[in-house]
Coordinates of C-alpha atoms (C1' of nucleotides) in Angstrom, one line a residue:
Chain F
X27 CA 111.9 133.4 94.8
X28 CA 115.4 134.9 95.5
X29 CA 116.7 135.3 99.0
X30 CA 116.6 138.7 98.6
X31 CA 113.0 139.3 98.2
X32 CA 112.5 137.7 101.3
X33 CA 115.9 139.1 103.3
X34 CA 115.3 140.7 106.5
X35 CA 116.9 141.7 109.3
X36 CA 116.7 140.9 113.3
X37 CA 114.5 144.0 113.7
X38 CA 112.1 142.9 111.1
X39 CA 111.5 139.7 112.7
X40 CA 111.4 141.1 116.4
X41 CA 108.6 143.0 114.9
X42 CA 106.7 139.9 113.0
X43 CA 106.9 137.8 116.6
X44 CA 105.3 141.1 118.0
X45 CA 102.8 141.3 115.7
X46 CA 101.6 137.6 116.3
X47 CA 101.5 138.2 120.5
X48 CA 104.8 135.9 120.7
X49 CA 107.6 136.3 122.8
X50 CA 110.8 137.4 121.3
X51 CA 113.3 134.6 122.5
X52 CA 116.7 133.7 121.0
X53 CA 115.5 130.3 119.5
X54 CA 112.4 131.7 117.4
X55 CA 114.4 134.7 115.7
X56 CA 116.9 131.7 114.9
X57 CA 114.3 129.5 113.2
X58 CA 113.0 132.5 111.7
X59 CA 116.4 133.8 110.0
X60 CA 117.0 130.4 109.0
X61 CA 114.3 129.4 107.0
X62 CA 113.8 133.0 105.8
X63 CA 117.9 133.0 104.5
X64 CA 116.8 130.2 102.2
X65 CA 114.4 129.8 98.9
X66 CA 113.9 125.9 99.6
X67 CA 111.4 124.5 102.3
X68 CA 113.6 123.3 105.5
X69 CA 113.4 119.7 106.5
X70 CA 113.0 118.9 109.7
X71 CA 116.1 116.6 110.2
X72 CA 118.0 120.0 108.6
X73 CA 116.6 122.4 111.1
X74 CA 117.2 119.6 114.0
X75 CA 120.9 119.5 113.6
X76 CA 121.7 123.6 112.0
X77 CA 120.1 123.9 115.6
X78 CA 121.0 121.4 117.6
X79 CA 121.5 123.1 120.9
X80 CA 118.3 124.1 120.5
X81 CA 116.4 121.4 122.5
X82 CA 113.9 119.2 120.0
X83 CA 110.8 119.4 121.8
X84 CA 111.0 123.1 121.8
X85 CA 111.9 123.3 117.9
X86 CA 108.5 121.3 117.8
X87 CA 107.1 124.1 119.7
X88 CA 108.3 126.5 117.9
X89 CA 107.6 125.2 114.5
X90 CA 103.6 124.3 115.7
X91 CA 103.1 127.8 116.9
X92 CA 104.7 129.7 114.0
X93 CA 102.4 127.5 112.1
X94 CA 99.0 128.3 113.8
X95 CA 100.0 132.4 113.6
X96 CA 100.5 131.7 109.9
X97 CA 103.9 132.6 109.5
X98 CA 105.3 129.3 108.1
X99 CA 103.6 126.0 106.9
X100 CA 104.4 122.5 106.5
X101 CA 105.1 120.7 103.3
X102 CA 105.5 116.7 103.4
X103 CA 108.1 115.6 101.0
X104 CA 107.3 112.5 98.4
X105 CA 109.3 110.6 101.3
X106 CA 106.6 111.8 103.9
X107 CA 109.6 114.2 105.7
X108 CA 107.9 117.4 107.2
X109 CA 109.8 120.4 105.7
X110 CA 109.0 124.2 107.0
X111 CA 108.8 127.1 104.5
X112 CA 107.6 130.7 105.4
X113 CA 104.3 131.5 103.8
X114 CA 104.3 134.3 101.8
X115 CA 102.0 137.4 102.3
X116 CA 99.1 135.9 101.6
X117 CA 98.9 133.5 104.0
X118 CA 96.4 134.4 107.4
X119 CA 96.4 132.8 110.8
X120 CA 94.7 129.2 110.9
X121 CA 93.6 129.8 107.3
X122 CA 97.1 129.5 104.9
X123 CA 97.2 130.0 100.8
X124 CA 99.4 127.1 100.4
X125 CA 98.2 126.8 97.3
X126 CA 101.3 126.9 95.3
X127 CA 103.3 124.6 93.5
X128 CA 105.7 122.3 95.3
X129 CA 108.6 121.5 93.6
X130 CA 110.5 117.7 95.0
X131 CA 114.0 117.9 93.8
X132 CA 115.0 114.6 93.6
X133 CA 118.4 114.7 93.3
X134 CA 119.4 117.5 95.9
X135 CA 116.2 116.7 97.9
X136 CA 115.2 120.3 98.0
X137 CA 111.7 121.5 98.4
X138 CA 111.3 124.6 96.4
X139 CA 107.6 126.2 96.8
X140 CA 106.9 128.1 93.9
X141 CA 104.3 130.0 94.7
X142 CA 104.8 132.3 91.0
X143 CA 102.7 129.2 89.5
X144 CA 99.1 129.5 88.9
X145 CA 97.2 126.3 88.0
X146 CA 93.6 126.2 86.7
X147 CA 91.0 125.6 88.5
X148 CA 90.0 121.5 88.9
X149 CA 86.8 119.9 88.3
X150 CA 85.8 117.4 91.1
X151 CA 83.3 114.4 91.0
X152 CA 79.8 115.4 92.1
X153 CA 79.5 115.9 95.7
X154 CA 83.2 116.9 96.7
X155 CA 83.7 119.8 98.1
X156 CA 87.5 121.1 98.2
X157 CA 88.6 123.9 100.3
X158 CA 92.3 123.5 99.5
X159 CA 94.8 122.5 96.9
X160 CA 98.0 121.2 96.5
X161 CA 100.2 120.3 93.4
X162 CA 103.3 118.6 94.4
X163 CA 106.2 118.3 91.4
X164 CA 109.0 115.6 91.6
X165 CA 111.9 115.5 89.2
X166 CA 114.9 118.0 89.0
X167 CA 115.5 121.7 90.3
X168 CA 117.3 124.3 88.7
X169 CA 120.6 123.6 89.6
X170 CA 120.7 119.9 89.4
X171 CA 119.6 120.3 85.7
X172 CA 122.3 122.0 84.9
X173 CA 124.5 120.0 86.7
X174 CA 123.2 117.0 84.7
Chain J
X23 CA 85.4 104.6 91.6
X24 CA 82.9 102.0 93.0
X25 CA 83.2 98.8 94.8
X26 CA 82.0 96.7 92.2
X27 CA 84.3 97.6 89.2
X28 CA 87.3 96.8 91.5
X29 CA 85.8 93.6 93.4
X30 CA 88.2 89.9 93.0
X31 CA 87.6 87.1 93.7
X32 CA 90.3 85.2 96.0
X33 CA 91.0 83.4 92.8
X34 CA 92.0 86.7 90.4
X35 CA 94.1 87.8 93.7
X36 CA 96.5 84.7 93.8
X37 CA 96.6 85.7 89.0
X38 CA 97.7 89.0 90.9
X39 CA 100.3 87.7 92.7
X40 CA 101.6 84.6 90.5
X41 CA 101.5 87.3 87.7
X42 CA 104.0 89.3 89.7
X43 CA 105.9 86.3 90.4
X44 CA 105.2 86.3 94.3
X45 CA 104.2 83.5 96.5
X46 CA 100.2 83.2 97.2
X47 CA 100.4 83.6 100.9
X48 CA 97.4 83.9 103.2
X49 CA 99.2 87.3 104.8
X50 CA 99.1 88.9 101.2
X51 CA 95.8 87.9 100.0
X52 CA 94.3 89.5 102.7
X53 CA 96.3 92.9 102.3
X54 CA 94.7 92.7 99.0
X55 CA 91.3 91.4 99.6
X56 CA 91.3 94.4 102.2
X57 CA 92.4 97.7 100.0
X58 CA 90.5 96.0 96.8
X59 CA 87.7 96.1 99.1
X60 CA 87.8 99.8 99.8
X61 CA 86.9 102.6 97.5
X62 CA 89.5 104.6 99.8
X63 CA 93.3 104.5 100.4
X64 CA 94.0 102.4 103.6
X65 CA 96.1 103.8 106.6
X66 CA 98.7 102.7 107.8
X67 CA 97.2 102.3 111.2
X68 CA 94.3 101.1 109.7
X69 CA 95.9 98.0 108.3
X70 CA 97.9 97.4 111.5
X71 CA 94.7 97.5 113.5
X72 CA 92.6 95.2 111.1
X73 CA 95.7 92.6 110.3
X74 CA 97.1 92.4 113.9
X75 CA 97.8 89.2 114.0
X76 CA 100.0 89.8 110.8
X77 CA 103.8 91.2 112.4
X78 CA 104.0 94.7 111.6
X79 CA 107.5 94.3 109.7
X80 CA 106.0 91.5 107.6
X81 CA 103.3 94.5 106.8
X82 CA 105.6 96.6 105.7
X83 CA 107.9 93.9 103.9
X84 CA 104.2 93.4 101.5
X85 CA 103.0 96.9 101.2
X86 CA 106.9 96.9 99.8
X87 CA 107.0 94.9 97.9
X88 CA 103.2 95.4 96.4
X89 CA 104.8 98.8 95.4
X90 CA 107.6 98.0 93.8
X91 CA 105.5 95.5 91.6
X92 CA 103.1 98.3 90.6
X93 CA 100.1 96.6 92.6
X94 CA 99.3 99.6 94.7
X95 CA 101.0 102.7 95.9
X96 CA 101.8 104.9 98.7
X97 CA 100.1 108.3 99.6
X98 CA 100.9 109.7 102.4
X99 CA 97.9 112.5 103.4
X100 CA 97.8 116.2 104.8
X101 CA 98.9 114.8 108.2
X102 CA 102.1 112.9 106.5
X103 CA 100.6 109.7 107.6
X104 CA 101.0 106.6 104.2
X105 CA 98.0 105.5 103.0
X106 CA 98.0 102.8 100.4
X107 CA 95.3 102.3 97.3
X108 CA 95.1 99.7 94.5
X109 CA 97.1 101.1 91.5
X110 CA 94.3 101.8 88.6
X111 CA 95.5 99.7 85.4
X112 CA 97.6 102.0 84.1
X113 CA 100.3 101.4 86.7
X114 CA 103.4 99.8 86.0
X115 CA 106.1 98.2 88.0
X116 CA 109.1 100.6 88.9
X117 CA 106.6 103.5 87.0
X118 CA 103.6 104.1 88.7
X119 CA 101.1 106.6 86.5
X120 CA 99.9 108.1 90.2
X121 CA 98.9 111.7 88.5
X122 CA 95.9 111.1 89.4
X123 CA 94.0 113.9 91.9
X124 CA 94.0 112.6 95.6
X125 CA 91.2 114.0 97.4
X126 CA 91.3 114.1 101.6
X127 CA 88.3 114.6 103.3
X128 CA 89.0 116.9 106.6
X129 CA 85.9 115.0 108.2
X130 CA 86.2 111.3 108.0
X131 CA 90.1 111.7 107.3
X132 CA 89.5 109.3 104.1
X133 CA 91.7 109.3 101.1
X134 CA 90.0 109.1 97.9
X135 CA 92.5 108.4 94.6
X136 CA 90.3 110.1 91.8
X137 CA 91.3 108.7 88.9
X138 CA 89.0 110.3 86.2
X139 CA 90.0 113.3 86.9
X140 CA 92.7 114.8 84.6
X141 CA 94.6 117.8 85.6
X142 CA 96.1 120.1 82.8
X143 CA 99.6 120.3 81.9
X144 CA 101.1 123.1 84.4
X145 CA 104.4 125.3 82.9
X146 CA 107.0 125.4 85.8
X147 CA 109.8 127.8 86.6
X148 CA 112.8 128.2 83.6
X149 CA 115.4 125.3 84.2
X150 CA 113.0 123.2 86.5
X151 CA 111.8 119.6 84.9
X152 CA 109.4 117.7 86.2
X153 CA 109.4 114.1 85.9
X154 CA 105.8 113.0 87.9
X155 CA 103.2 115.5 89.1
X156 CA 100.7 114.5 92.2
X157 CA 97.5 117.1 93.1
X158 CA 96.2 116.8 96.6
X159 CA 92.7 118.5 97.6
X160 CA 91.6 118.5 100.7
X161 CA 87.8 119.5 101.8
X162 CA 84.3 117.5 102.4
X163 CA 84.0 113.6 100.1
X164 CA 80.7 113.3 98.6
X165 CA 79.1 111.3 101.7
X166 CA 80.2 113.7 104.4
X167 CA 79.3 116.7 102.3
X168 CA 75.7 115.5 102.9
X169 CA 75.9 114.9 106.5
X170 CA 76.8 118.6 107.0
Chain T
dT26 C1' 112.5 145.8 140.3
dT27 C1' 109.3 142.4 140.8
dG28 C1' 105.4 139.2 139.6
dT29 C1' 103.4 136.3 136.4
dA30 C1' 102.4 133.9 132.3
dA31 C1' 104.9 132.2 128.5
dA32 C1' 108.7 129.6 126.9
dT33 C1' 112.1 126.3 127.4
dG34 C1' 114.6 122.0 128.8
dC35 C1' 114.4 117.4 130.4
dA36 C1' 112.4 112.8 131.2
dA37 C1' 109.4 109.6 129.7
dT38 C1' 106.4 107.6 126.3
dA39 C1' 104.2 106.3 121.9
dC40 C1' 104.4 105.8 117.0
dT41 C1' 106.8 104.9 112.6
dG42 C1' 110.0 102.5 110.0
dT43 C1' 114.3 99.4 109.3
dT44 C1' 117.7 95.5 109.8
dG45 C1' 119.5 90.9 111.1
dC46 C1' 118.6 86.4 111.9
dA47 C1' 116.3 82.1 113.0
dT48 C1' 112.2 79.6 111.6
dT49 C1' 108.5 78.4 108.7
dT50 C1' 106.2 78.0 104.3
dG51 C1' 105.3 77.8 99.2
dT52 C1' 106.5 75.6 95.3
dA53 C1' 109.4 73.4 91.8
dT54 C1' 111.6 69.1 91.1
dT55 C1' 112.3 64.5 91.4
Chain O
dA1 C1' 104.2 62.1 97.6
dA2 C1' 108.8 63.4 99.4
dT3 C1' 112.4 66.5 99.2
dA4 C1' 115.2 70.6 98.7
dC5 C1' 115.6 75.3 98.4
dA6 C1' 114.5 79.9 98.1
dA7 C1' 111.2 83.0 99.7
dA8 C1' 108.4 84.7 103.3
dT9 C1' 107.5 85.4 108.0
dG10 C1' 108.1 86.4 113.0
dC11 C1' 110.8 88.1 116.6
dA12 C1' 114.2 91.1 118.7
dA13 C1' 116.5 95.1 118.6
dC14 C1' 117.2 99.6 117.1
dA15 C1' 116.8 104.4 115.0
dG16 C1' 114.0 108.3 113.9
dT17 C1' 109.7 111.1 114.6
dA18 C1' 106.4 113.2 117.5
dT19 C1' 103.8 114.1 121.9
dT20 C1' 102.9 115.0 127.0
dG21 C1' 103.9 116.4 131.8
dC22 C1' 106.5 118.9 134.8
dA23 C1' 110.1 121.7 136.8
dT24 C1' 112.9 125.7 135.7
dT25 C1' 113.9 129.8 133.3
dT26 C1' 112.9 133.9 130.7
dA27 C1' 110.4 137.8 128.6
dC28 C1' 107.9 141.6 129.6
dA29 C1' 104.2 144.3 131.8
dA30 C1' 103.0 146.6 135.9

DNA sequence: TTGTAAATGCAATACTGTTGCATTTGTATT
DNA sequence: AATACAAATGCAACAGTATTGCATTTACAA
């Protein structure tokens, strides 16, 4: 959960576009440092103007192909806002363990996935069959409890 | 969960509305004939296709205000698209009781609100309070499970 | 160093959602 | 039933979000 559990350097993610059959370009190692420097999901209006010479199309690009490869996955906010957070070790290509909480701050608007949470196991109706789950949280973070 | 236990007559839909003090209009009986009809949450896109002669921002002015009164609320699915479903009884205005289990089905893209089902209480992070919790699934519904 | 496929930037387009304003409509009152 | 007024609607315009095609640039393997 800390930024340093999750700090690396340049090299480390030269070697993680490598290890996915991606190109090492300027803008990908950018995306990467920035979402991995923070312990919140990344909206997409954030990442659009932290990189704004960065041209929007390509950020799509970017985002959709680190995606696929597994290395980050999309959260939608209780507003419906996409927000990018890197997946942690578990998650494989085109098959993600996004199983975690996810945390809606709603006073700093942060996305925290807390991925430390375990939740039991749901019963469905008869005949559903789920592959995936997802608990989304609203209310307030850390930080803005304190602050409160 | 069926058809029948939510099925009005035009009559109960214009209680609905006087109840909620809004003015029985033929734009916002039909929204409500349509998703009371429905055992799923309605697109978006759906309800633009199917009420095309209603104007788009008039839409979105009475799927507004229908949520604000408690009458239904907004889901928005695994692709961050809204979807809108009939608020079970237990809903309130301004403090909708959605912790209910939404269930997507990867095939037919339908949004199913499963009300019955009750999720246990989950222990988050120290410092972190939740106010609202909302548990997406995503997998085969019942029908399309049996067409596979 | 060079050739090539991948990645990027730009233009154009479609979809989603909001705001302001003029017109119409529902309904309470006389 | 007629009227008066607030609420609701439709239209135009606009902002934000997301996608596609194509020309150019770049990474990297040979």
């Amino acid at each position: 959960m800390n930024n340093m559990a999750q700090a690396k350097s340049t090299y480390q993610f030269e070697d993680l576009l490598e290890k996915h059959q991606l190109k090492k370009t300027g803008a990908r190692l950018r995306v990467l440092s920035m979402m991995y420097a923070k312990n919140t999901a990344t909206s997409q209006p954030d990442l659009e103007s932290v990189l704004n010479d960065i041209d929007r199309v390509t950020l799509y690009r970017i985002l959709n192909v680190f995606e696929e490869k597994g290395i980050i996955h999309k959260v939608f906010d209780l507003n419906g806002t996409a927000n990018y957070a890197v997946c942690s070790s578990g998650c494989q290509e085109h098959h993600h363990h996004d199983e975690h909480l996810h945390f809606n701050c709603t006073n700093c608007k942060g996305v925290f996935c807390l991925n430390e949470i375990k939740f039991p196991t749901i019963n469905l109706p008869a005949g559903f069959h789920a592959d995936g789950f997802t608990v989304y949280a609203s209310g307030l973070c850390a930080k803005c409890s304190k602050m409160q």
